[in-house]
Coordinates of C-alpha atoms in Angstrom, one line a residue:
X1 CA 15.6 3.6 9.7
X2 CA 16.8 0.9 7.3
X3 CA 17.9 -2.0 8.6
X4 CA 19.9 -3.0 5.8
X5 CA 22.9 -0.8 4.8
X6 CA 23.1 -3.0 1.5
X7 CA 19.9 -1.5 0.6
X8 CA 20.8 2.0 1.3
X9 CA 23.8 1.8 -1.1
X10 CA 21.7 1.0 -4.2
X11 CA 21.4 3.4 -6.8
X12 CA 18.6 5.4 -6.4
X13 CA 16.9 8.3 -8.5
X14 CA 17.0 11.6 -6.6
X15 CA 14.1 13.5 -6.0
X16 CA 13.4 17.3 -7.2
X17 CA 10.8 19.4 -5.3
X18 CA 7.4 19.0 -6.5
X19 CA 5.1 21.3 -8.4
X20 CA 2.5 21.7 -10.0
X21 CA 0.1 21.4 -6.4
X22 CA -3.5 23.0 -7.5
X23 CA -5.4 24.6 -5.0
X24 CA -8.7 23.6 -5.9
X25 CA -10.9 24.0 -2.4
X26 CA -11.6 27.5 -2.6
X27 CA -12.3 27.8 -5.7
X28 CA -15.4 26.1 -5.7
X29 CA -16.5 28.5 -3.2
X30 CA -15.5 31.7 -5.4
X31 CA -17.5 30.0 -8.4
X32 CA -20.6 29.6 -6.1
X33 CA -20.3 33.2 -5.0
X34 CA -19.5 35.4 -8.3
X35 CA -22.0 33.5 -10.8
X36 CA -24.3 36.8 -11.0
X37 CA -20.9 38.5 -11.7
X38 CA -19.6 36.3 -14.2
X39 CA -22.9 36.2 -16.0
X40 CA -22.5 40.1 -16.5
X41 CA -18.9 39.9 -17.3
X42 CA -19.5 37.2 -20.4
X43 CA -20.5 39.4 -22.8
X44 CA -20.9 37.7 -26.4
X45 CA -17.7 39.7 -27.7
X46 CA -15.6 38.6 -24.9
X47 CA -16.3 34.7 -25.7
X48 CA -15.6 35.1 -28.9
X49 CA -12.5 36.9 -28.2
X50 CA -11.6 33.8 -25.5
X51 CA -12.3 31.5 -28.0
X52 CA -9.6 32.9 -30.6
X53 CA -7.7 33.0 -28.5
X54 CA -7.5 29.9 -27.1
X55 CA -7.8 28.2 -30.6
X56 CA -4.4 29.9 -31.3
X57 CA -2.8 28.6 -28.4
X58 CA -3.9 25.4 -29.5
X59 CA -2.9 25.5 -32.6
X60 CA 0.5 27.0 -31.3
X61 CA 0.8 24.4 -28.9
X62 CA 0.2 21.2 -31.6
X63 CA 2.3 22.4 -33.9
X64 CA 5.3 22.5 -31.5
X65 CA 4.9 18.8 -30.3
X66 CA 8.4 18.9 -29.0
X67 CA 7.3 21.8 -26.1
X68 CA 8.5 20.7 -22.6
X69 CA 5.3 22.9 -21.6
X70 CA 3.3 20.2 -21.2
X71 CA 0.4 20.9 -18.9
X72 CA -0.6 17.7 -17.6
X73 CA 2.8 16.9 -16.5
X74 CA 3.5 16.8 -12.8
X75 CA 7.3 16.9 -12.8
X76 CA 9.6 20.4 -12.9
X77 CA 9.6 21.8 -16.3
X78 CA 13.4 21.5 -16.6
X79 CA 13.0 17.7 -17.1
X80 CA 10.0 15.5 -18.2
X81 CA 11.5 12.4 -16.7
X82 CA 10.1 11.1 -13.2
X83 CA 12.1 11.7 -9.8
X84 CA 11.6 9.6 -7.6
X85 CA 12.2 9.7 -3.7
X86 CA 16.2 10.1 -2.5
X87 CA 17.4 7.8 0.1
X88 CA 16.1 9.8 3.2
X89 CA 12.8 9.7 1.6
X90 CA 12.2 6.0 1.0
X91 CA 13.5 6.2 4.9
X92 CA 10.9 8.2 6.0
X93 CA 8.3 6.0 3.8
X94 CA 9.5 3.3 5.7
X95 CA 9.5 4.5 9.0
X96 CA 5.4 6.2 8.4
X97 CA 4.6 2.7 7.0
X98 CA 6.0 0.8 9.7
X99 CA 4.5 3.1 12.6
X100 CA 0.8 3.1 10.5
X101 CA 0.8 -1.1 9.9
X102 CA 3.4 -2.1 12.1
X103 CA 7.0 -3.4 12.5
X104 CA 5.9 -6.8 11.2
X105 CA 5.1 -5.3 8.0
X106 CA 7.5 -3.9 6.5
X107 CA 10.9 -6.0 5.4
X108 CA 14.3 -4.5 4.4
X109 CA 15.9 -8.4 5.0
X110 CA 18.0 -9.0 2.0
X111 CA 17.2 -11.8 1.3
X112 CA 13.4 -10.7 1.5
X113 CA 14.7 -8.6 -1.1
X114 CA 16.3 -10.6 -3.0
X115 CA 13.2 -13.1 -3.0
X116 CA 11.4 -10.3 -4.9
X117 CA 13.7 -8.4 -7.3
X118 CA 15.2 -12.0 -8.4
X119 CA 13.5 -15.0 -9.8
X120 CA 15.0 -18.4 -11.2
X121 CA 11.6 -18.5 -13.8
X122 CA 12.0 -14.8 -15.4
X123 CA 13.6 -14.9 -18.6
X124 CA 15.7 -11.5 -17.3
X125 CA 16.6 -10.6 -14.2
X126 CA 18.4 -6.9 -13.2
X127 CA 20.8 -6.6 -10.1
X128 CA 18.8 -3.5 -8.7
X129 CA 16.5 -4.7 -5.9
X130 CA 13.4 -2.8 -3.8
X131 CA 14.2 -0.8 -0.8
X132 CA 11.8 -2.7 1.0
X133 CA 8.9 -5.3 1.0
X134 CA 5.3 -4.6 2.2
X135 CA 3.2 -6.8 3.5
X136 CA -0.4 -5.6 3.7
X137 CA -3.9 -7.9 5.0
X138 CA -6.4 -5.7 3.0
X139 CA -7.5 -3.4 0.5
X140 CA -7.6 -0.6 3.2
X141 CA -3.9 -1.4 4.3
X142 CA -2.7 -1.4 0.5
X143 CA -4.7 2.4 0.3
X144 CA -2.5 3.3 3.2
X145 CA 0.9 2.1 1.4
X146 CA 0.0 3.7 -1.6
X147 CA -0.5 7.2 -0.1
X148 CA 3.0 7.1 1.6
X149 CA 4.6 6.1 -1.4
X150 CA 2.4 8.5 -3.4
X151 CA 4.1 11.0 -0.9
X152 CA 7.2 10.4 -0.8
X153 CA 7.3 9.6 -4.4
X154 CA 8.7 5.8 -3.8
X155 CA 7.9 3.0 -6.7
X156 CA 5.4 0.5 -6.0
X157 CA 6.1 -2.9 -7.4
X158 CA 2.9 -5.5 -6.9
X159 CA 3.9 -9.2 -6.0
X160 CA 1.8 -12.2 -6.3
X161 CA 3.3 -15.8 -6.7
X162 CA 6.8 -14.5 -8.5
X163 CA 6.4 -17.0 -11.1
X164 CA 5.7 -14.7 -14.1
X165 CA 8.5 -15.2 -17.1
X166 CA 8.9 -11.3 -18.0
X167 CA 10.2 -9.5 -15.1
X168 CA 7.0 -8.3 -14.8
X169 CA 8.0 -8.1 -10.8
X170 CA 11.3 -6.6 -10.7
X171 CA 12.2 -3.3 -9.5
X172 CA 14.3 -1.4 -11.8
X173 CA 14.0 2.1 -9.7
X174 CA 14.0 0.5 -6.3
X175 CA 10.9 1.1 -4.6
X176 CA 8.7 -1.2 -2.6
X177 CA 7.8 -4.5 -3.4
X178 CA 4.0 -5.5 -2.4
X179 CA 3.6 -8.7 -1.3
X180 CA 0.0 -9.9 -0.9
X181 CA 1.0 -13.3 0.9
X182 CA -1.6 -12.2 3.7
X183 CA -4.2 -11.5 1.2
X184 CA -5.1 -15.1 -0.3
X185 CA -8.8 -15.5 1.0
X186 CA -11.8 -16.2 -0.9
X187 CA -14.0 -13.6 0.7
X188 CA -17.3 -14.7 -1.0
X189 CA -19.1 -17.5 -3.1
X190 CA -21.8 -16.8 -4.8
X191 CA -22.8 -20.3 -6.4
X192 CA -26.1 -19.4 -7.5
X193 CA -25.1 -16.0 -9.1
X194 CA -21.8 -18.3 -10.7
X195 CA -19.1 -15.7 -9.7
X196 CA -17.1 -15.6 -6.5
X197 CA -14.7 -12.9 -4.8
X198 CA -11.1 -13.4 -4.1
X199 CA -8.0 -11.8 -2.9
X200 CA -5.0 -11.7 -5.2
X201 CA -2.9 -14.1 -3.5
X202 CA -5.6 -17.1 -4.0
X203 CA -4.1 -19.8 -6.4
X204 CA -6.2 -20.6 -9.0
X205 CA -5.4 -24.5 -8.0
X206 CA -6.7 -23.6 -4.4
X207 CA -9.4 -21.5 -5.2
X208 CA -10.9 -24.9 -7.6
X209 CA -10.2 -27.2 -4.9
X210 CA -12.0 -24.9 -1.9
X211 CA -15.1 -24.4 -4.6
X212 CA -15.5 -28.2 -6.1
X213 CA -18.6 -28.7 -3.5
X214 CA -20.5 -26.2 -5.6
X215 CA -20.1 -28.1 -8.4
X216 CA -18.5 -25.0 -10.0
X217 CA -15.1 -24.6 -11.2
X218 CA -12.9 -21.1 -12.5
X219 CA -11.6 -22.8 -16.1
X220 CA -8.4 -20.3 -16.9
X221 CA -5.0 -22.6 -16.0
X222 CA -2.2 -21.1 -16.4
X223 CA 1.0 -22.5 -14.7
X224 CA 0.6 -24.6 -11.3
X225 CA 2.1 -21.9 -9.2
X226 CA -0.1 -18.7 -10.8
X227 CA -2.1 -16.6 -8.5
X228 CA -5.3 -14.8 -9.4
X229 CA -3.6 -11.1 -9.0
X230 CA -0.9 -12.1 -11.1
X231 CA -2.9 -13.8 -13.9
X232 CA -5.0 -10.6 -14.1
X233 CA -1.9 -8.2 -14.5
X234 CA -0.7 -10.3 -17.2
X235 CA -3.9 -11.5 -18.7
X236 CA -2.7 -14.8 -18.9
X237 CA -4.7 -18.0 -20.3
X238 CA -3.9 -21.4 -20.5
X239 CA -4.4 -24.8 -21.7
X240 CA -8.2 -24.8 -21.6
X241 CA -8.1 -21.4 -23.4
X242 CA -9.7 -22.9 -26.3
X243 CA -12.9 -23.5 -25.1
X244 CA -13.1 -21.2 -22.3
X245 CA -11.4 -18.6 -23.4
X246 CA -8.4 -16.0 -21.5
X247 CA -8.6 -13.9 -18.1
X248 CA -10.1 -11.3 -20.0
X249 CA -13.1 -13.4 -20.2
X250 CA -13.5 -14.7 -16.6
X251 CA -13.2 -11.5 -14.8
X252 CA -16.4 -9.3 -13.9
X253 CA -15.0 -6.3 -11.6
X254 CA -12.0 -5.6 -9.9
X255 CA -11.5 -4.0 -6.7
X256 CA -7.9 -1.1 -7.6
X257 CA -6.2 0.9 -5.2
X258 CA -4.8 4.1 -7.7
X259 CA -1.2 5.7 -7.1
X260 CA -2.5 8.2 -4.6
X261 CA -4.4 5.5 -2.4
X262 CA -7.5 5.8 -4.0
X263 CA -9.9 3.0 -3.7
X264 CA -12.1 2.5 -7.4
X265 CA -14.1 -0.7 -7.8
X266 CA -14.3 -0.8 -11.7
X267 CA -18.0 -1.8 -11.9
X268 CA -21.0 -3.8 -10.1
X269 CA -21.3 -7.6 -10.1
X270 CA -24.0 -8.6 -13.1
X271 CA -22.8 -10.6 -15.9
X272 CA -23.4 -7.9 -18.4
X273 CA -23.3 -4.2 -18.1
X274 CA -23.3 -1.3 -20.4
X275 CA -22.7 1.6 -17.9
X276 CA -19.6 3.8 -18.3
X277 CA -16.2 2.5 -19.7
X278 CA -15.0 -1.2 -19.7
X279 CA -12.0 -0.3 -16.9
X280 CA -12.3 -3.4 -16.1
X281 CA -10.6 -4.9 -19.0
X282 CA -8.5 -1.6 -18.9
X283 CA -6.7 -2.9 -15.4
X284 CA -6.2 -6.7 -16.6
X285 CA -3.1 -7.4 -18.5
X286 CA -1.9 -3.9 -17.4
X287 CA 1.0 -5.3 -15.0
X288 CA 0.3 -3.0 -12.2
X289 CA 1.7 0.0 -13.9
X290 CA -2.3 1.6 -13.8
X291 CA -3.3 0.5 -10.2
X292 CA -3.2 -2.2 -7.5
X293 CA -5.6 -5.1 -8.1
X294 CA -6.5 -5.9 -4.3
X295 CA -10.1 -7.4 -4.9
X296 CA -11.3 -9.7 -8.3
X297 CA -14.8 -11.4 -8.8
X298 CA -14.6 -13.9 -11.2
X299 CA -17.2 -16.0 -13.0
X300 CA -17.7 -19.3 -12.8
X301 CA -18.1 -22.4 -15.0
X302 CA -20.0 -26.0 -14.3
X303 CA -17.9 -28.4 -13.7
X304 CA -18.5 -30.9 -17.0
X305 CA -20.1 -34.4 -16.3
X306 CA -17.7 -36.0 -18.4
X307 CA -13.3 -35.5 -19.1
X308 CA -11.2 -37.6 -21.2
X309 CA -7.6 -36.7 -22.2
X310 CA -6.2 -38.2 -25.3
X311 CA -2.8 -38.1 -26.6
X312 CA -1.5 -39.2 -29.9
X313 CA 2.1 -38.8 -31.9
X314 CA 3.3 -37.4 -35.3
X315 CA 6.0 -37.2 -37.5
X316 CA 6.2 -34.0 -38.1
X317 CA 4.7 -30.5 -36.4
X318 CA 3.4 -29.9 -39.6
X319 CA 1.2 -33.4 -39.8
X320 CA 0.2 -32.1 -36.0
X321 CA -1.0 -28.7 -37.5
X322 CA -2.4 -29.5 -40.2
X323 CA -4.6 -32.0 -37.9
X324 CA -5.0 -29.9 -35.3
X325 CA -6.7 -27.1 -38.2
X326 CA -9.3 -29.8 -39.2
X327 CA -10.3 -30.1 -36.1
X328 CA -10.9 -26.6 -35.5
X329 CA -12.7 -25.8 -38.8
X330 CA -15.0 -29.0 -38.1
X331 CA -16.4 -27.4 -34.6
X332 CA -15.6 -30.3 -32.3
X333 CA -15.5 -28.7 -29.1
X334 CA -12.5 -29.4 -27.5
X335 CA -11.4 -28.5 -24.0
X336 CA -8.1 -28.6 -24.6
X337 CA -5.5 -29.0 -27.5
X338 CA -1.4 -28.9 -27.3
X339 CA 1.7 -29.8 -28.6
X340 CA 5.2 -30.8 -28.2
X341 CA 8.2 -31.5 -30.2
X342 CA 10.8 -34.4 -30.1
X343 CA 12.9 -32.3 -27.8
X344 CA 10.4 -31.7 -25.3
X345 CA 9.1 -35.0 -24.9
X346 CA 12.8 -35.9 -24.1
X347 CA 13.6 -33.5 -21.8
X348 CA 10.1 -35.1 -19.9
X349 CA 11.6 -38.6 -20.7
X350 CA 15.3 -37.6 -19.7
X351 CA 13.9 -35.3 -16.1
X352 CA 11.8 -38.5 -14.9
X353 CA 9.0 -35.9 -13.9
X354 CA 6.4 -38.4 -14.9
X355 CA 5.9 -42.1 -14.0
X356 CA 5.1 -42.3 -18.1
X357 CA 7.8 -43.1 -20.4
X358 CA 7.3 -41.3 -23.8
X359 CA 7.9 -41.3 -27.4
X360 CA 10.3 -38.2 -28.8
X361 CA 8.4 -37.6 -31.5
X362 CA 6.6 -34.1 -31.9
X363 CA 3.2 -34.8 -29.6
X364 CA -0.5 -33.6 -29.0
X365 CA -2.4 -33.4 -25.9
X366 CA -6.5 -33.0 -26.0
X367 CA -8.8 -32.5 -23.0
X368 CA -12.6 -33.1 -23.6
X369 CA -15.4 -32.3 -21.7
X370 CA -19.5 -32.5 -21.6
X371 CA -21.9 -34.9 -21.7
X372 CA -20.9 -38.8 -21.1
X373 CA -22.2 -39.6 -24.9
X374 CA -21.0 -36.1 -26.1
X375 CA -17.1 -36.9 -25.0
X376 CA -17.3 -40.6 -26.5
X377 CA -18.1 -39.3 -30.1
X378 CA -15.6 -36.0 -29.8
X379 CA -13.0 -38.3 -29.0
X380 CA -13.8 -40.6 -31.9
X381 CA -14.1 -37.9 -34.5
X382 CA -10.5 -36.3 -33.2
X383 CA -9.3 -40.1 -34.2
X384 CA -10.3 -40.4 -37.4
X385 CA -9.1 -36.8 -38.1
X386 CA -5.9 -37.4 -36.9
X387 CA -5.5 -40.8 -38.8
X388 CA -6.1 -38.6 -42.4
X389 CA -2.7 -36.7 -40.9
X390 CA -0.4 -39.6 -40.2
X391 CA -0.9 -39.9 -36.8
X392 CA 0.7 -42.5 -35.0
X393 CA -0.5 -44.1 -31.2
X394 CA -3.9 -42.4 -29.9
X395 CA -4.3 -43.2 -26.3
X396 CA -7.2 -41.4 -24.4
X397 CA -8.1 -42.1 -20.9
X398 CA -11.6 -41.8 -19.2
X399 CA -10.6 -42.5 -15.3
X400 CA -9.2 -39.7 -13.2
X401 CA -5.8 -40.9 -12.8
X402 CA -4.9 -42.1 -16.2
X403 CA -5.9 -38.8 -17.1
X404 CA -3.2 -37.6 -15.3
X405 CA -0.8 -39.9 -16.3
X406 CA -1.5 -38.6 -19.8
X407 CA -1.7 -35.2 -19.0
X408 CA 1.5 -35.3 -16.7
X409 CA 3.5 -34.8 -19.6
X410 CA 2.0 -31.5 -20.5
X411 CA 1.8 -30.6 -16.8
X412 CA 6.0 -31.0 -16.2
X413 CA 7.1 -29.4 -19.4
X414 CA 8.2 -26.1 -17.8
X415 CA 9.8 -27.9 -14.7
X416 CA 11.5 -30.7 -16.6
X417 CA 13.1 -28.2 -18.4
X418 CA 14.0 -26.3 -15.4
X419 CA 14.9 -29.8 -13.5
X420 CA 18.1 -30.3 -16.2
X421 CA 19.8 -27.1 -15.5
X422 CA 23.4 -27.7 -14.1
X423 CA 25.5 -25.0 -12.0
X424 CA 25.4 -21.9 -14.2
X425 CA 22.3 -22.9 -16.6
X426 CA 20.1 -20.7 -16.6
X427 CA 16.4 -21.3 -19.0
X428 CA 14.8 -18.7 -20.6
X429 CA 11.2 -19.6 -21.9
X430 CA 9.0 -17.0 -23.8
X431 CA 6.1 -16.8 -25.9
X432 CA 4.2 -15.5 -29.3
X433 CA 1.1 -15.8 -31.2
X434 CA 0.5 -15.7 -34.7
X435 CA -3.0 -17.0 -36.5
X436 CA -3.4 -20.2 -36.7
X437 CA -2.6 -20.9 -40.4
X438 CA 0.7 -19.9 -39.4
X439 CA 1.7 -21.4 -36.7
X440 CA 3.7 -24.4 -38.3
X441 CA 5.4 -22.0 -40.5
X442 CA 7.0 -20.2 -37.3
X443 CA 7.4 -23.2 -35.8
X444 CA 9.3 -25.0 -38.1
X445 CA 11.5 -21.9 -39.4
X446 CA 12.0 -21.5 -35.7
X447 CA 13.3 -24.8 -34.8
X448 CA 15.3 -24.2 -37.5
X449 CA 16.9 -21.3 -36.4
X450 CA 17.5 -23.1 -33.0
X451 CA 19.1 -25.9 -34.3
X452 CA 21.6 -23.5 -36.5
X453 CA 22.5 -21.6 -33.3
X454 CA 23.6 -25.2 -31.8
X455 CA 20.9 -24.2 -28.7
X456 CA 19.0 -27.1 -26.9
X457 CA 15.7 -25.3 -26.9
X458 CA 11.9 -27.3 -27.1
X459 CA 9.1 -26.3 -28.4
X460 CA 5.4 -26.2 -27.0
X461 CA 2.1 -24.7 -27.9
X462 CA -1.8 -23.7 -27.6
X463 CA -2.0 -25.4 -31.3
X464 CA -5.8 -24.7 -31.1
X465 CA -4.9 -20.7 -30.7
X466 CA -2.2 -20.1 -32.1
X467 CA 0.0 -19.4 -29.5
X468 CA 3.3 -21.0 -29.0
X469 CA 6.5 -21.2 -26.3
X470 CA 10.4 -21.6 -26.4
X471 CA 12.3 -23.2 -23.8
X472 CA 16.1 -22.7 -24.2
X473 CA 18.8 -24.1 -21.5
X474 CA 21.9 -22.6 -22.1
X475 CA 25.3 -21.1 -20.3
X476 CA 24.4 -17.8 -18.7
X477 CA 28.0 -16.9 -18.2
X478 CA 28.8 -17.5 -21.5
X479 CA 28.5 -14.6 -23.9
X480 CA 28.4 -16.1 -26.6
X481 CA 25.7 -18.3 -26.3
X482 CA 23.6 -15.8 -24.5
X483 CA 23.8 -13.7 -27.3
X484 CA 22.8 -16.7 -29.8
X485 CA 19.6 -17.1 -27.4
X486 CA 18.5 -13.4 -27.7
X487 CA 19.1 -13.8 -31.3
X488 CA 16.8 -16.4 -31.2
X489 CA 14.0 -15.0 -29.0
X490 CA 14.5 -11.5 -31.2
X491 CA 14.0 -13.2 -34.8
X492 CA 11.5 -15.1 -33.5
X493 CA 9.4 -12.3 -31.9
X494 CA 10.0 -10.1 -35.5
X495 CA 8.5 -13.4 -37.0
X496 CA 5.7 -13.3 -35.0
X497 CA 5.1 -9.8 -35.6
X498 CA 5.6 -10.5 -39.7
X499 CA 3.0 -12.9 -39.9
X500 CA 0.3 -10.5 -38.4
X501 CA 1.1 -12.0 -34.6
X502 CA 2.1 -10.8 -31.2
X503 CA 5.1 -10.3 -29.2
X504 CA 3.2 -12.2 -26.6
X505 CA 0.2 -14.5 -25.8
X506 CA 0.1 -14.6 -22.8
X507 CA 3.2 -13.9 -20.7
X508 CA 2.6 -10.2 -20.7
X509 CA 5.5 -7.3 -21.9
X510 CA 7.3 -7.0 -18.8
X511 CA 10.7 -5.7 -18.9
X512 CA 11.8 -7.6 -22.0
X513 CA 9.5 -6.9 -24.9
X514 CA 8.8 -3.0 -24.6
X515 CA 10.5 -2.7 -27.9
X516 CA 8.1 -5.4 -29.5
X517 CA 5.5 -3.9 -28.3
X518 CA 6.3 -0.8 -30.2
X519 CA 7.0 -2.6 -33.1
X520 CA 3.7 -4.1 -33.0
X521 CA 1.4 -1.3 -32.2
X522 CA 3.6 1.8 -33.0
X523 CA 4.4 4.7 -31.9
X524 CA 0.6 6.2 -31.6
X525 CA -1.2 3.7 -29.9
X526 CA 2.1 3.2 -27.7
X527 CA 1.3 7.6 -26.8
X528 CA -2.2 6.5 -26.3
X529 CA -1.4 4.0 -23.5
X530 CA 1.5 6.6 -22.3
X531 CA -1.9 9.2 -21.9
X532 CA -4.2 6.3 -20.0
X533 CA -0.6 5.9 -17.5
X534 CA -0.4 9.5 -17.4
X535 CA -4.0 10.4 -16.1
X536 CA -4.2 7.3 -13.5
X537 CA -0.5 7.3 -12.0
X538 CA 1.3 11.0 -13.3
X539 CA 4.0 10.2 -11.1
X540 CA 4.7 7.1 -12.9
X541 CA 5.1 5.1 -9.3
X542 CA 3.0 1.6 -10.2
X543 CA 5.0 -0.8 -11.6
X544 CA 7.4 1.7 -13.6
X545 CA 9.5 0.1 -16.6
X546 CA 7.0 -2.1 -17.2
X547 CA 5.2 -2.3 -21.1
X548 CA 6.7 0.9 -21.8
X549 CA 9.8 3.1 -21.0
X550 CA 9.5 6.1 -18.6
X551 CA 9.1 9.7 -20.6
X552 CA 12.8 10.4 -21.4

């Protein structure tokens, strides 16, 4: 039974009987024992009789789109809308898991499940919370919790490090929350192949510091607290995105336990392969709504002889852009390249999250990387590029720790903004893309808009991909100024979309931008992706409200 009555009381979505159950056993066995019979029975005329008449149904059945008939559909025909399990179901889930992992694995502690329905870095958060939290040690033990919930038709919620920005982690239908705290090992390193095999839990901080013997190094870094399972669901990136590109490009095959407990490994470990269809690529970014990532082998980069970071000021974004496009039409291959505004560099300044003081004027931040002769000349071209756009101080650092005193700055800016919030502040930080001629045109008509609105809000971006963040602080108990701020985030998302952009770069869809999504594919891709969710998880159990609404 439930230890906590709090989590009994929630709102939950009763459960029909199911249908729809094929018997598919013996009928192998009937084909293998009537083929001599059907062969007689098939008469040319009778095919062609079939076949009429099957192209009528189908034309029947495509004209009348609106049919509840649907035959893929595993739900009742009086409702196309998922049911998910009643409160004596989710029970009896609990109880089977608890009895097939043990006691110790299964949480209905509120504030366990409070921990992960809530989080002080999403940009929403919902009062519903899971049922329960499960706390599997392997691929094997996630298989079992997905064939109880499978069973008992509960939600499945996956749960790395919590810090994504979307809700991409909270449990609008309840369900159980998967916590893969006990799954955080590297289980293999294979330095001369360049690739290694982790769990989802490993930080991608950890996993660099546990491989830097092998003189190897995984290059995607996202925020400091980001897991690997996490920053596959949401195909995240990062600051060194510009050279070495977004998860997308690091991963080689990921281990995916399906709704109904299935185990799939989406393909084998070379660097290239042209057998079958890329699922690979299919699972990342998909936010656990198509599977459970349990297992990911990643490539691996060398670690560069040489790093500098170099930062230098503007007066304008603009002057910053416009520099920042030189560089990138003249091929210098840099590691890294960012920017701030005025308002961010104060809110570093003001948070004393760095031993560095700054000047508030609109910033850029460059990492370099290669050869010891290869960095010296990059970093001299990026000066004399800069210099044609007004530039002001150029600093750039060579040693280890000054390049962390000059990259601290960069480093902070999510928790300096978090550091200022008073009792009842709340931040809400979300991202676009656009291509890169456009970026200081959002920027600027955005910064705009944020001053208009009379919101403290900074600005920070991936200048050399065109991908950009807002950070607003503001009064969540006051509606009007929330409602300023998701004017803000809305205009600036359409803006986005306008200038041939995307509702997101990297943060991932979530609960938040389902609408921007179908604003920015429409309504036919968004059916296409409703038909991929359909065929892996008919139930609509992994992840559900995530990226798109649930068939209404």
């Amino acid at each position: 039974m439930l230890r906590s009555a709090r989590s009994l009381t929630r709102p939950l979505i009763a459960s029909p009987r199911w249908g729809f159950v094929r018997k598919q056993s013996s009928a192998g066995q009937r084909f293998n024992g009537t083929v001599s019979a059907q062969k007689s029975f098939w008469t040319a005329g009778r095919v062609l009789l079939l076949t009429a008449f099957s192209g009528s149904l189908t034309y029947l059945y495509g004209i009348n789109d609106s049919s509840r008939f649907r035959f893929q559909t595993p739900w009742s025909y009086s409702s196309l809308h998922p049911r998910y399990g009643s409160k004596k179901e989710m029970e009896k889930a609990i109880d089977d898991l608890r009895f097939i992992l043990g006691e110790d694995a299964i949480s209905t502690d509120d504030e366990d499940l409070r921990m992960h329905g809530y989080s002080e870095w999403s940009s929403i958060n919902i009062d519903q919370l899971p049922v329960a939290v499960a706390y599997p040690k392997s691929t094997e033990e996630v298989s079992q919790i997905a064939k109880v919930c499978h069973k008992y038709k509960v939600p499945m919620i996956p749960y790395s490090g919590g810090s994504s920005l979307e809700a991409n982690f909270s449990a609008p239908y309840g369900g159980m929350s998967i916590d893969f705290t006990h799954m955080d090992q590297i289980i293999e390193l294979h330095a001369d192949d360049m690739d290694v095999v982790v769990q989802p839990s490993v930080p991608w901080m950890s996993l660099n510091e546990q491989i830097k013997t092998s003189g190897l190094f995984f290059p995607v870094d996202p925020g400091p607290s980001a897991r690997i399972g996490g920053m596959v669901g949401t195909s995240c990136s990062g600051t060194n995105a510009v050279r070495y590109g977004t998860m997308k490009d690091w991963v080689i095959n990921l281990t995916v336990v399906l709704a109904d407990g299935k185990i799939i490994k989406t393909r084998r470990r070379p660097r290239k392969s042209a057998a079958g269809y890329n699922l690979t690529n299919l699972f990342i970014g998909s936010e656990g709504t198509l599977g459970i990532v349990t297992e990911i082998t990643l490539k691996l980069a060398v670690v560069p002889q040489e790093t500098s970071v170099a930062v230098v000021t503007f007066p304008t974004i603009r002057d910053a852009a416009a520099a920042a496009s030189k560089i990138m039409r003249t091929g210098i291959p840099v590691a890294a390249m960012e920017i701030m505004d005025e308002v961010q560099m104060s809110v570093v300044n003001r948070s004393g999250s760095t031993s560095k003081k700054w000047k508030e004027v609109p910033t850029m931040f460059f990492k370099f990387s290669g050869t010891n002769g290869g960095v010296k000349e990059n970093i001299k071209m990026v000066k004399e590029i800069t210099k044609q756009h007004k530039s002001g101080d150029f600093e750039f650092a060579l040693g280890a720790e000054e390049q962390r005193t000059l990259w601290s700055a960069r480093k902070e800016s999510l928790w300096s903004m978090l550091a200022l919030r008073k009792e009842g502040l709340e931040v809400w930080s979300t991202d676009v893309a656009v291509p890169l001629s456009r970026l200081p045109d959002i920027i600027e008509v955005s910064k705009k808009e944020m001053d208009d609105l009379g919101l403290f809000a900074s600005i920070l971006g991936h200048i050399g991909d065109g991908n950009f963040h807002e950070s607003i602080l503001y009064d969540s108990k006051n509606p009007k100024e929330r409602a300023a701020v998701e004017k803000c985030i809305h205009d600036m998302v359409d803006r986005a979309l306008e200038m041939e952009g995307t509702c997101t770069g990297e943060h991932g869809i979530g609960l938040g931008k389902k609408n921007s999504l179908v604003k920015e594919l429409g309504l036919d891709t968004i059916g296409v992706m409703k038909s991929i969710k359909g065929a892996l998880d008919p139930y609509w159990l992994m992840n559900p409200g995530k990226i798109m609404d649930l068939p209404a």
